[in-house]
XYZ file of C-alpha atoms in Angstrom:
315
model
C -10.409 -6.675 -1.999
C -8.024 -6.532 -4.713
C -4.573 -5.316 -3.291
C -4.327 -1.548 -3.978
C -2.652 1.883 -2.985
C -4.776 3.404 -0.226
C -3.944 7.126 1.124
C -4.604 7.295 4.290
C -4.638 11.337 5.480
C -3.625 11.839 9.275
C -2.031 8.338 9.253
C 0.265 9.922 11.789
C -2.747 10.355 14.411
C -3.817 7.841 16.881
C -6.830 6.291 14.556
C -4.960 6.770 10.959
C -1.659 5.284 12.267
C -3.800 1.943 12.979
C -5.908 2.337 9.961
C -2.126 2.304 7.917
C -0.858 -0.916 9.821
C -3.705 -2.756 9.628
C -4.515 -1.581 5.693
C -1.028 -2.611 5.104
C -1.074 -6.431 7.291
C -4.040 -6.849 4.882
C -1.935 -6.615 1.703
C -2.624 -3.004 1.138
C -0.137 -0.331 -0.552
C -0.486 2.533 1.976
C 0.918 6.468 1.309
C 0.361 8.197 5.048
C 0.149 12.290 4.154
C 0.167 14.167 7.707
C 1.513 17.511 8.646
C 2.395 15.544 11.961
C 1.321 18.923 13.943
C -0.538 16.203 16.123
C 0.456 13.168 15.236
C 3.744 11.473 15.771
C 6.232 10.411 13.178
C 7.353 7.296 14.997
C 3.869 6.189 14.911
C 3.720 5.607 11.551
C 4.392 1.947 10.239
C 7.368 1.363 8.684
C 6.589 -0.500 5.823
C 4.078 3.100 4.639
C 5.224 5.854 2.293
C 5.260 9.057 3.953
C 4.637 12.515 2.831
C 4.595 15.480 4.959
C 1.939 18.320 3.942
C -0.956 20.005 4.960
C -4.433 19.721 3.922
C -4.391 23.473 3.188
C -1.460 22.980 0.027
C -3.700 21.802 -2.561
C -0.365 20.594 -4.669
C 0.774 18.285 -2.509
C -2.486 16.842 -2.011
C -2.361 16.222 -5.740
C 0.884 14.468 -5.410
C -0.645 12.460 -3.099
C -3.639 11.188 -4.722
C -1.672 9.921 -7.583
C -2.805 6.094 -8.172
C -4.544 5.704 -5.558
C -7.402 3.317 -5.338
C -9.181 4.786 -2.612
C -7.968 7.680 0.312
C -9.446 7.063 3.947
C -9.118 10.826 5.729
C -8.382 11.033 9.293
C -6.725 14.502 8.813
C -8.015 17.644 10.603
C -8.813 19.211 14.147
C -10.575 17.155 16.607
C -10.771 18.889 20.072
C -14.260 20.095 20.782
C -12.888 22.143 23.492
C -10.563 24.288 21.005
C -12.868 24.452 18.366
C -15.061 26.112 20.216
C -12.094 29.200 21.123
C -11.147 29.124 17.306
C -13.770 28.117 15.223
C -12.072 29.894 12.462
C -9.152 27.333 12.281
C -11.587 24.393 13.256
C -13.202 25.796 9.674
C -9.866 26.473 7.904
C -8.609 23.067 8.009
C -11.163 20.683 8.423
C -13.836 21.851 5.467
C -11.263 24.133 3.504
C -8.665 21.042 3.544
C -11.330 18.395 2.347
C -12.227 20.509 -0.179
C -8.730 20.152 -1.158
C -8.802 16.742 -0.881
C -11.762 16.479 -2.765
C -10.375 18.756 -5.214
C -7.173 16.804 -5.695
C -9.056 13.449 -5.855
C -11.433 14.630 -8.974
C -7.622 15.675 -10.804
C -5.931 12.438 -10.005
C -9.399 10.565 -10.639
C -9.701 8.994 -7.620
C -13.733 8.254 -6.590
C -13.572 6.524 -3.231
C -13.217 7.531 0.105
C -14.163 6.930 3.434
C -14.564 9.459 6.067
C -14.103 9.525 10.003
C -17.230 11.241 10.530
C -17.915 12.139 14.179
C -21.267 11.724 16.324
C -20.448 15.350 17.204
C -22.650 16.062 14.180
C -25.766 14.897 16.444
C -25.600 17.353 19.102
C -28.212 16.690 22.158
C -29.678 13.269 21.104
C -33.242 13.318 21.100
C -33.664 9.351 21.788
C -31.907 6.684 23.782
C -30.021 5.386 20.579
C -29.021 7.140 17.838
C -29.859 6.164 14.663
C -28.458 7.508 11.225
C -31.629 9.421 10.684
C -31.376 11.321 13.872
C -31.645 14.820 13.610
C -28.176 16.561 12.904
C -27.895 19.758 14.818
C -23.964 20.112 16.695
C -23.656 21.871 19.447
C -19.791 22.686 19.078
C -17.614 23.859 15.779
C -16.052 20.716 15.931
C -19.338 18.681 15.028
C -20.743 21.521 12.723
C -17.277 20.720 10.761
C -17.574 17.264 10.416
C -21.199 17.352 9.304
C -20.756 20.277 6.808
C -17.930 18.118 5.222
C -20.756 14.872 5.481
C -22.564 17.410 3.299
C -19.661 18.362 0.486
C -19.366 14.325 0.210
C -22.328 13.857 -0.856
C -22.672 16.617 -3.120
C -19.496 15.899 -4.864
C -20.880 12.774 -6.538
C -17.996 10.103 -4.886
C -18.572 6.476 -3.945
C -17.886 7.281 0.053
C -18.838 6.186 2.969
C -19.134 8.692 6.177
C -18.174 6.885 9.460
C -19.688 8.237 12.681
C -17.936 7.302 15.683
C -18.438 7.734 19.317
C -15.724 7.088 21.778
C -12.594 5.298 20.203
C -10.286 3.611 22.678
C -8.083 0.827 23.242
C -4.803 0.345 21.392
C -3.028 -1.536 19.015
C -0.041 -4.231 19.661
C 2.416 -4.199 16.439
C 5.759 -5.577 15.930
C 7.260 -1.872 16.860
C 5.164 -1.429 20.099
C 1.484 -0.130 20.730
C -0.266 2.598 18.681
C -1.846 3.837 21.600
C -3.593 7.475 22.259
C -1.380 10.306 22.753
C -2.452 14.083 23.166
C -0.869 16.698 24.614
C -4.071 17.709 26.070
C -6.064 15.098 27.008
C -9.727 14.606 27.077
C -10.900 11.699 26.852
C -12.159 9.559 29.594
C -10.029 5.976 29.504
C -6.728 7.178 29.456
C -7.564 9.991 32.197
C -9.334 7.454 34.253
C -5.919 5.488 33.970
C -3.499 8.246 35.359
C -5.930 9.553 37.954
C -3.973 9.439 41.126
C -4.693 10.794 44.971
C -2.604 14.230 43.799
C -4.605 14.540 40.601
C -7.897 12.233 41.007
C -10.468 11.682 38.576
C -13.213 14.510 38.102
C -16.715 13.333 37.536
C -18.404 15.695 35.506
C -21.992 15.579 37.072
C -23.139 12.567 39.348
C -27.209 13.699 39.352
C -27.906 13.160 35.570
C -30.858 11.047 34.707
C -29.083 7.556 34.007
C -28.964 4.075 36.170
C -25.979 5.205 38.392
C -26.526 9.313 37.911
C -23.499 9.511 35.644
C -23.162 10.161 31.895
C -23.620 7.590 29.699
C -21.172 6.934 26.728
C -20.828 4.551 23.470
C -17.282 2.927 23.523
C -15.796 0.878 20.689
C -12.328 -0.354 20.202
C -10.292 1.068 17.800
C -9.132 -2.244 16.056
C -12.704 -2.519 16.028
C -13.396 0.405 14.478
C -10.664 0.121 11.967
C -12.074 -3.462 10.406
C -15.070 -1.201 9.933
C -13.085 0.990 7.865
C -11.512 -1.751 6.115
C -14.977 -2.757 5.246
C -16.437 -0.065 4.045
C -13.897 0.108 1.518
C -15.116 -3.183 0.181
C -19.117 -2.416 0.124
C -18.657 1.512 -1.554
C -21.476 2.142 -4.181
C -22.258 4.661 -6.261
C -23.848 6.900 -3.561
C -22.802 8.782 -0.110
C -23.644 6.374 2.938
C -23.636 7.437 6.673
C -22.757 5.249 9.235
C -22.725 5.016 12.956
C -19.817 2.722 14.452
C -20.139 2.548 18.182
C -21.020 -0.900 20.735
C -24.458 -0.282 20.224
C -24.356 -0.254 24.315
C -23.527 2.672 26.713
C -20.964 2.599 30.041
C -21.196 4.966 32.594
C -18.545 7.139 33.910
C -18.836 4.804 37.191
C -19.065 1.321 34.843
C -15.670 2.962 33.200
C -14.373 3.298 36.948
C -15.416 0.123 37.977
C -13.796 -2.005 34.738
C -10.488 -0.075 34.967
C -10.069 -0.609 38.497
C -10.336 -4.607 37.726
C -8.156 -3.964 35.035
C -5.559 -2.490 37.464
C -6.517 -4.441 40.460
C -6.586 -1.170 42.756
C -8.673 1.748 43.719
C -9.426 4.968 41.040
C -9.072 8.049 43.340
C -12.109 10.517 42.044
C -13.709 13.590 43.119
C -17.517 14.781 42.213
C -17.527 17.888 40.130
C -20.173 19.694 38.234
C -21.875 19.215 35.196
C -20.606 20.473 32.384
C -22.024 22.748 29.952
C -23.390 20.908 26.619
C -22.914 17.282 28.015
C -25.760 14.938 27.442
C -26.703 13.003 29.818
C -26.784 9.669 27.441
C -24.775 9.182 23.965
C -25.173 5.853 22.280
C -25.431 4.831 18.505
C -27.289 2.472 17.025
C -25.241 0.080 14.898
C -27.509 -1.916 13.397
C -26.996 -0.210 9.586
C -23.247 -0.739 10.591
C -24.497 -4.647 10.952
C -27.034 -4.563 7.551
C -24.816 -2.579 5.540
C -21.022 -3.750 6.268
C -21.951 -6.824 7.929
C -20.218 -5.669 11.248
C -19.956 -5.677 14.984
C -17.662 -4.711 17.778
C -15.592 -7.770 18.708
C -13.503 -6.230 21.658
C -15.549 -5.196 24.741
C -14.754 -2.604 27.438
C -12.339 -4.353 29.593
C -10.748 -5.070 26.716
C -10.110 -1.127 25.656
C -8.882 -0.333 28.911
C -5.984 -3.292 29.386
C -5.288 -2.851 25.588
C -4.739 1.284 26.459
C -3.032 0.351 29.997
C -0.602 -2.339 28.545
C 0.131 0.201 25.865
C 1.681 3.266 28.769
C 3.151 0.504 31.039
């Protein structure tokens, strides 16, 4: 790919902020536009331009998108938990502020994009892997966002690829230190296995579900991984809207999760059994082989991989 200016929206985040460094270690021209009200100045890479705004100001969106090549958009809400107790700002931001984006892209004449989709869009699979074609019916705000936006991409006419994900992890090693997950709140199963301590073990969500060791199942990737997908898809944008699923292609149980981080950390994971939770399926795994036809890629970096990456990031 030739090199060219790429915005990257939500290049402050945990994903975006890789997406920038490794955009930019490929030759790249990146422009980072975040409002930072999750994401973290000091995570983005030094050698980016930087604006400040929100999705919802339309004009600064249009600053943005001057010569650009191509925008990758990260920005928006991501918690299924709080979309689900305000749906309304879940709505606000993530479809009203690509519709900005889209908006400002069509005045600065800028036709291709690629979008962190989410395999919240799928809801309750209805097979053991999930396939592009599976049916789309969300179960939380969150993944009714993301696949409503899906939607406005491909009726706005843009070369654009969608990117489904499943469960990002791992971390990134740059010259300034690891981009590594950060929330305030967090959710996600890797970094909470990681600080689970005797005080404040480990809750397993459900240990009777119908999978090899009775605990949910889960698609991991890595999120350098993920990004070279990204990176990618830039290169192989047609005419048309494509949807893609980036996962391993293989699940990990709750318990295989347990099992690799305690190698990882050479000790015990205190944990306690708790019950299900409402909504979680018992098994979530994509298929990747479009992923493999269509952008000629796989996951390089396995699980163990993820979780020293993520635990050499906090030490």
């Amino acid at each position: 790919l030739l090199v060219s200016k790429i915005l990257v929206t939500g290049g402050a985040g945990y994903i975006g902020s890789v997406a920038a460094t490794v955009l930019i270690d490929h030759g790249h021209e990146v422009l980072v536009f975040d409002d930072l009200s999750t994401g973290h100045k000091d995570a983005i890479d030094p050698r980016a331009s930087f604006i400040e705004g929100s999705l919802l100001d339309l004009s600064a969106l249009k600053q943005a998108t001057q010569n650009c090549a191509a925008v990758m958009h990260f920005a928006g809400k991501s918690l299924v938990g709080e979309s689900t107790q305000k749906p309304d700002l879940y709505r606000e931001v993530n479809i009203g502020g690509t519709a900005n984006l889209l908006a400002a892209m069509k005045s600065s004449g800028v036709e291709r994009l690629v979008f962190s989709s989410s395999a919240a869009t799928y809801g309750q699979p209805q097979s053991d892997l999930i396939t592009e074609d599976s049916p789309a019916a969300p179960t939380n705000p969150y993944g009714q966002t993301k696949l409503e936006i899906d939607q406005m991409i491909s009726a706005s006419k843009l070369s654009a690829i969608s990117l489904r994900y499943f469960n990002v992890a791992g971390a990134l090693q740059t010259k300034q230190g690891w981009i590594s997950e950060r929330h305030a709140n967090e959710t996600h199963l890797i970094p909470n296995v990681l600080k689970a301590t005797g005080e404040n073990p480990l809750k397993i969500f459900g240990t009777d579900w119908d999978t090899p060791d009775g605990t949910c199942v889960r698609d991991y990737v890595h999120v350098v991984d993920l990004i070279d997908a990204h990176i990618l898809a830039l290169d192989k944008l047609t005419s048309h809207h494509e949807i893609i699923n980036i996962g391993s292609g293989r699940g990990n149980s709750v318990r295989e999760v347990i099992s690799a981080s305690e190698k990882v950390l050479g000790r015990k994971i205190a944990t306690v059994d708790a019950p299900r939770r409402d909504g979680d399926p018992a098994r979530l795994v994509a298929s990747i082989d479009k992923a493999q036809k269509v952008l000629g890629w796989a996951p390089a970096r396995d699980l163990t991989a993820m979780i020293a990456d993520h635990h050499a990031a906090q030490k």
